[in-house]
């Protein structure tokens, strides 16, 4: 069965790269640009993995991660945080909230 990945990322060029790579690896991928759409899509699609941008136009990625990890319907879905700039402080915060990994 094809694994489903939800990408919550507002940067068009990064979405394009991720789409090409993930689809070439035969993942079923869905993309949204806003945190609220990401939350709705998570509840609807029940993805196997979420790639979540830390900085979104409508919300902070950490806030969305907290919501996902405290909701019994979504708390077991692995989340990898994406950030344009790497920072050990951001990585520590994300991992403490419940992210599986942090990529910059």
Short mmCIF file of N, CA, C and O in Angstrom, two decimals:
data_model
loop_
_atom_site.label_atom_id
_atom_site.label_comp_id
_atom_site.label_asym_id
_atom_site.label_seq_id
_atom_site.Cartn_x
_atom_site.Cartn_y
_atom_site.Cartn_z
N UNK A 1 0.84 -1.19 0.00
CA UNK A 1 0.00 0.00 0.00
C UNK A 1 0.88 1.25 0.00
O UNK A 1 1.88 1.32 0.70
N UNK A 2 0.51 2.20 -0.80
CA UNK A 2 1.28 3.43 -0.95
C UNK A 2 1.15 4.29 0.31
O UNK A 2 0.07 4.53 0.81
N UNK A 3 2.29 4.73 0.83
CA UNK A 3 2.30 5.60 2.02
C UNK A 3 1.85 7.00 1.63
O UNK A 3 2.19 7.50 0.56
N UNK A 4 1.08 7.62 2.52
CA UNK A 4 0.52 8.95 2.27
C UNK A 4 1.30 9.98 3.10
O UNK A 4 1.42 9.84 4.31
N UNK A 5 1.79 11.02 2.43
CA UNK A 5 2.52 12.10 3.09
C UNK A 5 1.81 13.41 2.84
O UNK A 5 1.48 13.75 1.70
N UNK A 6 1.57 14.15 3.91
CA UNK A 6 1.00 15.48 3.82
C UNK A 6 2.11 16.49 4.04
O UNK A 6 2.83 16.43 5.05
N UNK A 7 2.28 17.41 3.10
CA UNK A 7 3.28 18.46 3.20
C UNK A 7 2.56 19.77 3.47
O UNK A 7 1.72 20.19 2.66
N UNK A 8 2.89 20.42 4.58
CA UNK A 8 2.32 21.72 4.93
C UNK A 8 3.45 22.73 4.79
O UNK A 8 4.29 22.88 5.67
N UNK A 9 3.50 23.39 3.64
CA UNK A 9 4.63 24.25 3.27
C UNK A 9 4.14 25.36 2.36
O UNK A 9 3.47 25.09 1.37
N UNK A 10 4.50 26.60 2.68
CA UNK A 10 4.03 27.73 1.87
C UNK A 10 5.00 28.13 0.77
O UNK A 10 4.63 28.84 -0.15
N UNK A 11 6.23 27.68 0.81
CA UNK A 11 7.22 28.06 -0.19
C UNK A 11 7.05 27.21 -1.45
O UNK A 11 7.24 25.99 -1.43
N UNK A 12 6.71 27.89 -2.55
CA UNK A 12 6.41 27.19 -3.81
C UNK A 12 7.59 26.35 -4.30
O UNK A 12 7.41 25.20 -4.70
N UNK A 13 8.79 26.89 -4.28
CA UNK A 13 9.93 26.15 -4.82
C UNK A 13 10.25 24.91 -3.99
O UNK A 13 10.57 23.86 -4.54
N UNK A 14 10.13 25.01 -2.67
CA UNK A 14 10.36 23.84 -1.83
C UNK A 14 9.26 22.80 -2.04
O UNK A 14 9.53 21.59 -2.12
N UNK A 15 8.02 23.24 -2.17
CA UNK A 15 6.92 22.31 -2.46
C UNK A 15 7.18 21.57 -3.76
O UNK A 15 6.96 20.36 -3.85
N UNK A 16 7.66 22.28 -4.77
CA UNK A 16 7.93 21.66 -6.07
C UNK A 16 9.00 20.59 -5.97
O UNK A 16 8.86 19.50 -6.53
N UNK A 17 10.07 20.89 -5.25
CA UNK A 17 11.16 19.93 -5.07
C UNK A 17 10.65 18.70 -4.31
O UNK A 17 10.91 17.56 -4.71
N UNK A 18 9.94 18.94 -3.22
CA UNK A 18 9.42 17.84 -2.42
C UNK A 18 8.43 16.99 -3.23
O UNK A 18 8.47 15.76 -3.17
N UNK A 19 7.58 17.63 -4.00
CA UNK A 19 6.61 16.90 -4.81
C UNK A 19 7.30 15.98 -5.80
O UNK A 19 6.97 14.80 -5.90
N UNK A 20 8.28 16.52 -6.51
CA UNK A 20 9.02 15.72 -7.49
C UNK A 20 9.69 14.52 -6.83
O UNK A 20 9.58 13.38 -7.30
N UNK A 21 10.39 14.77 -5.74
CA UNK A 21 11.14 13.71 -5.07
C UNK A 21 10.22 12.66 -4.45
O UNK A 21 10.42 11.45 -4.63
N UNK A 22 9.22 13.09 -3.73
CA UNK A 22 8.32 12.14 -3.05
C UNK A 22 7.52 11.31 -4.05
O UNK A 22 7.35 10.10 -3.86
N UNK A 23 7.05 11.93 -5.10
CA UNK A 23 6.29 11.18 -6.10
C UNK A 23 7.18 10.22 -6.89
O UNK A 23 6.74 9.15 -7.28
N UNK A 24 8.45 10.60 -7.09
CA UNK A 24 9.37 9.68 -7.77
C UNK A 24 9.65 8.44 -6.92
O UNK A 24 10.02 7.39 -7.44
N UNK A 25 9.45 8.57 -5.61
CA UNK A 25 9.62 7.44 -4.69
C UNK A 25 8.29 6.73 -4.43
O UNK A 25 8.19 5.91 -3.51
N UNK A 26 7.28 7.07 -5.22
CA UNK A 26 5.95 6.43 -5.17
C UNK A 26 5.17 6.68 -3.89
O UNK A 26 4.38 5.84 -3.46
N UNK A 27 5.36 7.86 -3.29
CA UNK A 27 4.52 8.24 -2.15
C UNK A 27 3.29 8.96 -2.67
O UNK A 27 3.35 9.71 -3.64
N UNK A 28 2.18 8.74 -2.01
CA UNK A 28 0.94 9.46 -2.29
C UNK A 28 1.06 10.78 -1.52
O UNK A 28 1.07 10.77 -0.29
N UNK A 29 1.18 11.89 -2.21
CA UNK A 29 1.45 13.16 -1.55
C UNK A 29 0.31 14.15 -1.73
O UNK A 29 -0.33 14.20 -2.77
N UNK A 30 0.10 14.93 -0.66
CA UNK A 30 -0.85 16.03 -0.69
C UNK A 30 -0.12 17.25 -0.16
O UNK A 30 0.72 17.14 0.75
N UNK A 31 -0.46 18.41 -0.70
CA UNK A 31 0.23 19.64 -0.34
C UNK A 31 -0.77 20.72 0.02
O UNK A 31 -1.78 20.89 -0.67
N UNK A 32 -0.50 21.44 1.10
CA UNK A 32 -1.28 22.62 1.48
C UNK A 32 -0.31 23.71 1.90
O UNK A 32 0.83 23.44 2.30
N UNK A 33 -0.77 24.95 1.80
CA UNK A 33 0.10 26.10 2.09
C UNK A 33 -0.15 26.73 3.44
O UNK A 33 0.69 27.49 3.92
N UNK A 34 -1.28 26.47 4.05
CA UNK A 34 -1.65 27.11 5.31
C UNK A 34 -1.85 26.09 6.42
O UNK A 34 -2.27 24.97 6.17
N UNK A 35 -1.57 26.53 7.65
CA UNK A 35 -1.72 25.66 8.80
C UNK A 35 -3.13 25.16 9.01
O UNK A 35 -3.34 23.98 9.29
N UNK A 36 -4.11 26.04 8.85
CA UNK A 36 -5.51 25.62 9.04
C UNK A 36 -5.91 24.57 8.01
O UNK A 36 -6.62 23.62 8.33
N UNK A 37 -5.45 24.74 6.78
CA UNK A 37 -5.73 23.73 5.75
C UNK A 37 -5.00 22.42 6.08
O UNK A 37 -5.51 21.34 5.81
N UNK A 38 -3.82 22.54 6.68
CA UNK A 38 -3.06 21.36 7.08
C UNK A 38 -3.78 20.57 8.15
O UNK A 38 -3.82 19.33 8.10
N UNK A 39 -4.36 21.27 9.10
CA UNK A 39 -5.11 20.60 10.17
C UNK A 39 -6.33 19.88 9.59
O UNK A 39 -6.58 18.70 9.88
N UNK A 40 -7.07 20.56 8.72
CA UNK A 40 -8.24 19.94 8.09
C UNK A 40 -7.83 18.73 7.25
O UNK A 40 -8.49 17.68 7.30
N UNK A 41 -6.77 18.88 6.48
CA UNK A 41 -6.30 17.78 5.62
C UNK A 41 -5.82 16.60 6.44
O UNK A 41 -6.03 15.45 6.06
N UNK A 42 -5.19 16.87 7.57
CA UNK A 42 -4.72 15.79 8.44
C UNK A 42 -5.90 14.97 8.94
O UNK A 42 -5.87 13.74 8.92
N UNK A 43 -6.94 15.65 9.37
CA UNK A 43 -8.12 14.94 9.88
C UNK A 43 -8.83 14.16 8.78
O UNK A 43 -9.34 13.07 9.02
N UNK A 44 -8.83 14.71 7.58
CA UNK A 44 -9.51 14.06 6.45
C UNK A 44 -8.68 12.91 5.87
O UNK A 44 -9.21 11.82 5.63
N UNK A 45 -7.39 13.14 5.64
CA UNK A 45 -6.56 12.18 4.93
C UNK A 45 -5.91 11.12 5.82
O UNK A 45 -5.54 10.05 5.34
N UNK A 46 -5.70 11.44 7.08
CA UNK A 46 -4.98 10.55 8.01
C UNK A 46 -3.65 10.09 7.39
O UNK A 46 -3.44 8.89 7.14
N UNK A 47 -2.74 11.03 7.13
CA UNK A 47 -1.48 10.67 6.47
C UNK A 47 -0.60 9.79 7.36
O UNK A 47 -0.76 9.76 8.58
N UNK A 48 0.34 9.10 6.72
CA UNK A 48 1.32 8.30 7.45
C UNK A 48 2.46 9.16 7.98
O UNK A 48 3.17 8.74 8.90
N UNK A 49 2.65 10.34 7.39
CA UNK A 49 3.71 11.27 7.79
C UNK A 49 3.31 12.68 7.40
O UNK A 49 2.67 12.88 6.37
N UNK A 50 3.71 13.64 8.24
CA UNK A 50 3.50 15.06 7.92
C UNK A 50 4.85 15.75 7.88
O UNK A 50 5.67 15.59 8.79
N UNK A 51 5.10 16.50 6.81
CA UNK A 51 6.24 17.40 6.72
C UNK A 51 5.69 18.80 6.96
O UNK A 51 4.85 19.27 6.19
N UNK A 52 6.14 19.45 8.02
CA UNK A 52 5.52 20.69 8.49
C UNK A 52 6.53 21.83 8.55
O UNK A 52 7.53 21.75 9.27
N UNK A 53 6.24 22.89 7.82
CA UNK A 53 7.06 24.10 7.84
C UNK A 53 6.90 24.79 9.19
O UNK A 53 5.80 24.89 9.73
N UNK A 54 8.01 25.27 9.74
CA UNK A 54 7.97 25.97 11.03
C UNK A 54 7.31 27.34 10.88
O UNK A 54 6.58 27.79 11.77
N UNK A 55 7.53 28.01 9.75
CA UNK A 55 6.99 29.35 9.55
C UNK A 55 5.95 29.33 8.44
O UNK A 55 6.29 29.25 7.26
N UNK A 56 4.70 29.43 8.84
CA UNK A 56 3.59 29.47 7.88
C UNK A 56 2.93 30.84 7.94
O UNK A 56 3.00 31.51 8.97
N UNK A 57 2.26 31.27 6.86
CA UNK A 57 1.67 32.61 6.84
C UNK A 57 0.56 32.81 7.88
O UNK A 57 0.38 33.91 8.38
N UNK A 58 -0.18 31.75 8.21
CA UNK A 58 -1.33 31.92 9.10
C UNK A 58 -1.11 31.40 10.51
O UNK A 58 -1.93 31.65 11.39
N UNK A 59 -0.03 30.68 10.74
CA UNK A 59 0.23 30.14 12.08
C UNK A 59 1.69 29.77 12.23
O UNK A 59 2.41 29.63 11.25
N UNK A 60 2.09 29.57 13.44
CA UNK A 60 3.42 29.10 13.76
C UNK A 60 3.39 27.57 13.67
O UNK A 60 2.49 26.94 14.21
N UNK A 61 4.36 27.00 12.99
CA UNK A 61 4.40 25.55 12.85
C UNK A 61 4.46 24.82 14.19
O UNK A 61 3.92 23.72 14.34
N UNK A 62 5.10 25.43 15.19
CA UNK A 62 5.16 24.82 16.51
C UNK A 62 3.77 24.75 17.14
O UNK A 62 3.43 23.77 17.81
N UNK A 63 2.97 25.79 16.94
CA UNK A 63 1.60 25.78 17.47
C UNK A 63 0.77 24.68 16.81
O UNK A 63 0.01 23.98 17.48
N UNK A 64 0.93 24.53 15.51
CA UNK A 64 0.21 23.47 14.81
C UNK A 64 0.69 22.10 15.28
O UNK A 64 -0.12 21.19 15.50
N UNK A 65 1.98 21.95 15.48
CA UNK A 65 2.53 20.70 15.99
C UNK A 65 1.93 20.36 17.35
O UNK A 65 1.55 19.22 17.61
N UNK A 66 1.84 21.36 18.23
CA UNK A 66 1.23 21.14 19.55
C UNK A 66 -0.21 20.64 19.41
O UNK A 66 -0.62 19.71 20.11
N UNK A 67 -0.96 21.26 18.51
CA UNK A 67 -2.35 20.84 18.30
C UNK A 67 -2.42 19.40 17.81
O UNK A 67 -3.25 18.62 18.26
N UNK A 68 -1.54 19.06 16.87
CA UNK A 68 -1.54 17.71 16.33
C UNK A 68 -1.18 16.68 17.41
O UNK A 68 -1.76 15.60 17.47
N UNK A 69 -0.22 17.02 18.25
CA UNK A 69 0.27 16.06 19.25
C UNK A 69 -0.63 15.96 20.48
O UNK A 69 -0.49 15.03 21.28
N UNK A 70 -1.56 16.90 20.66
CA UNK A 70 -2.48 16.82 21.79
C UNK A 70 -3.86 16.30 21.39
O UNK A 70 -4.69 16.07 22.25
N UNK A 71 -4.09 16.11 20.12
CA UNK A 71 -5.37 15.59 19.63
C UNK A 71 -5.25 14.08 19.47
O UNK A 71 -4.37 13.59 18.75
N UNK A 72 -6.10 13.34 20.12
CA UNK A 72 -6.03 11.87 20.08
C UNK A 72 -6.17 11.32 18.66
O UNK A 72 -5.68 10.23 18.36
N UNK A 73 -6.78 12.07 17.76
CA UNK A 73 -6.97 11.61 16.38
C UNK A 73 -5.70 11.74 15.55
O UNK A 73 -5.56 11.07 14.52
N UNK A 74 -4.78 12.61 15.98
CA UNK A 74 -3.60 12.89 15.16
C UNK A 74 -2.28 12.71 15.91
O UNK A 74 -1.22 12.81 15.29
N UNK A 75 -2.31 12.45 17.20
CA UNK A 75 -1.08 12.46 17.99
C UNK A 75 -0.07 11.39 17.60
O UNK A 75 1.12 11.55 17.85
N UNK A 76 -0.50 10.33 16.95
CA UNK A 76 0.43 9.26 16.58
C UNK A 76 1.03 9.42 15.18
O UNK A 76 1.85 8.60 14.76
N UNK A 77 0.60 10.43 14.47
CA UNK A 77 1.15 10.66 13.13
C UNK A 77 2.53 11.31 13.27
O UNK A 77 2.67 12.36 13.90
N UNK A 78 3.57 10.70 12.71
CA UNK A 78 4.90 11.30 12.79
C UNK A 78 4.96 12.62 12.03
O UNK A 78 4.37 12.77 10.96
N UNK A 79 5.68 13.58 12.62
CA UNK A 79 5.84 14.91 12.01
C UNK A 79 7.33 15.23 11.94
O UNK A 79 8.06 15.10 12.92
N UNK A 80 7.76 15.66 10.76
CA UNK A 80 9.11 16.17 10.57
C UNK A 80 8.99 17.65 10.28
O UNK A 80 8.25 18.06 9.37
N UNK A 81 9.67 18.46 11.08
CA UNK A 81 9.62 19.91 10.90
C UNK A 81 10.61 20.35 9.83
O UNK A 81 11.72 19.80 9.73
N UNK A 82 10.22 21.34 9.04
CA UNK A 82 11.06 21.92 8.00
C UNK A 82 11.32 23.38 8.34
O UNK A 82 10.40 24.10 8.72
N UNK A 83 12.56 23.81 8.21
CA UNK A 83 12.90 25.21 8.46
C UNK A 83 13.93 25.67 7.45
O UNK A 83 14.84 24.92 7.10
N UNK A 84 13.78 26.91 6.99
CA UNK A 84 14.73 27.43 6.00
C UNK A 84 16.09 27.72 6.65
O UNK A 84 17.11 27.64 6.00
N UNK A 85 16.08 28.02 7.92
CA UNK A 85 17.33 28.28 8.64
C UNK A 85 17.45 27.30 9.80
O UNK A 85 16.53 27.17 10.60
N UNK A 86 18.58 26.63 9.88
CA UNK A 86 18.79 25.69 10.97
C UNK A 86 19.18 26.41 12.25
O UNK A 86 19.93 27.37 12.23
N UNK A 87 18.64 25.95 13.33
CA UNK A 87 18.95 26.50 14.64
C UNK A 87 18.78 25.39 15.66
O UNK A 87 17.74 24.73 15.69
N UNK A 88 19.79 25.18 16.48
CA UNK A 88 19.68 24.12 17.47
C UNK A 88 18.55 24.43 18.46
O UNK A 88 17.88 23.51 18.94
N UNK A 89 18.30 25.70 18.75
CA UNK A 89 17.21 26.06 19.66
C UNK A 89 15.86 25.68 19.05
O UNK A 89 15.00 25.12 19.73
N UNK A 90 15.66 25.98 17.76
CA UNK A 90 14.41 25.60 17.08
C UNK A 90 14.25 24.09 17.04
O UNK A 90 13.16 23.56 17.25
N UNK A 91 15.35 23.41 16.78
CA UNK A 91 15.30 21.95 16.72
C UNK A 91 14.91 21.37 18.08
O UNK A 91 14.06 20.48 18.17
N UNK A 92 15.49 21.87 19.14
CA UNK A 92 15.19 21.38 20.49
C UNK A 92 13.72 21.62 20.82
O UNK A 92 13.03 20.72 21.33
N UNK A 93 13.22 22.81 20.51
CA UNK A 93 11.81 23.12 20.77
C UNK A 93 10.91 22.14 20.03
O UNK A 93 9.98 21.56 20.60
N UNK A 94 11.18 21.95 18.76
CA UNK A 94 10.35 21.05 17.95
C UNK A 94 10.37 19.62 18.46
O UNK A 94 9.33 18.96 18.54
N UNK A 95 11.54 19.13 18.83
CA UNK A 95 11.64 17.76 19.33
C UNK A 95 10.95 17.62 20.68
O UNK A 95 10.32 16.60 20.96
N UNK A 96 11.05 18.65 21.52
CA UNK A 96 10.38 18.61 22.82
C UNK A 96 8.85 18.59 22.67
O UNK A 96 8.15 17.96 23.45
N UNK A 97 8.34 19.28 21.65
CA UNK A 97 6.89 19.30 21.42
C UNK A 97 6.41 17.95 20.89
O UNK A 97 5.28 17.57 21.12
N UNK A 98 7.28 17.24 20.18
CA UNK A 98 6.86 15.93 19.71
C UNK A 98 7.22 15.60 18.27
O UNK A 98 6.82 14.56 17.75
N UNK A 99 7.97 16.48 17.60
CA UNK A 99 8.40 16.16 16.23
C UNK A 99 9.36 14.98 16.25
O UNK A 99 10.13 14.80 17.20
N UNK A 100 9.32 14.18 15.21
CA UNK A 100 10.25 13.06 15.08
C UNK A 100 11.62 13.50 14.63
O UNK A 100 12.62 12.89 14.97
N UNK A 101 11.65 14.58 13.84
CA UNK A 101 12.93 15.07 13.31
C UNK A 101 12.77 16.52 12.88
O UNK A 101 11.65 17.03 12.81
N UNK A 102 13.88 17.14 12.55
CA UNK A 102 13.94 18.54 12.17
C UNK A 102 14.89 18.65 10.99
O UNK A 102 16.03 18.18 11.10
N UNK A 103 14.44 19.22 9.88
CA UNK A 103 15.28 19.37 8.70
C UNK A 103 15.38 20.86 8.33
O UNK A 103 14.39 21.56 8.31
N UNK A 104 16.60 21.27 8.06
CA UNK A 104 16.78 22.66 7.60
C UNK A 104 17.49 22.68 6.27
O UNK A 104 18.06 21.71 5.84
#
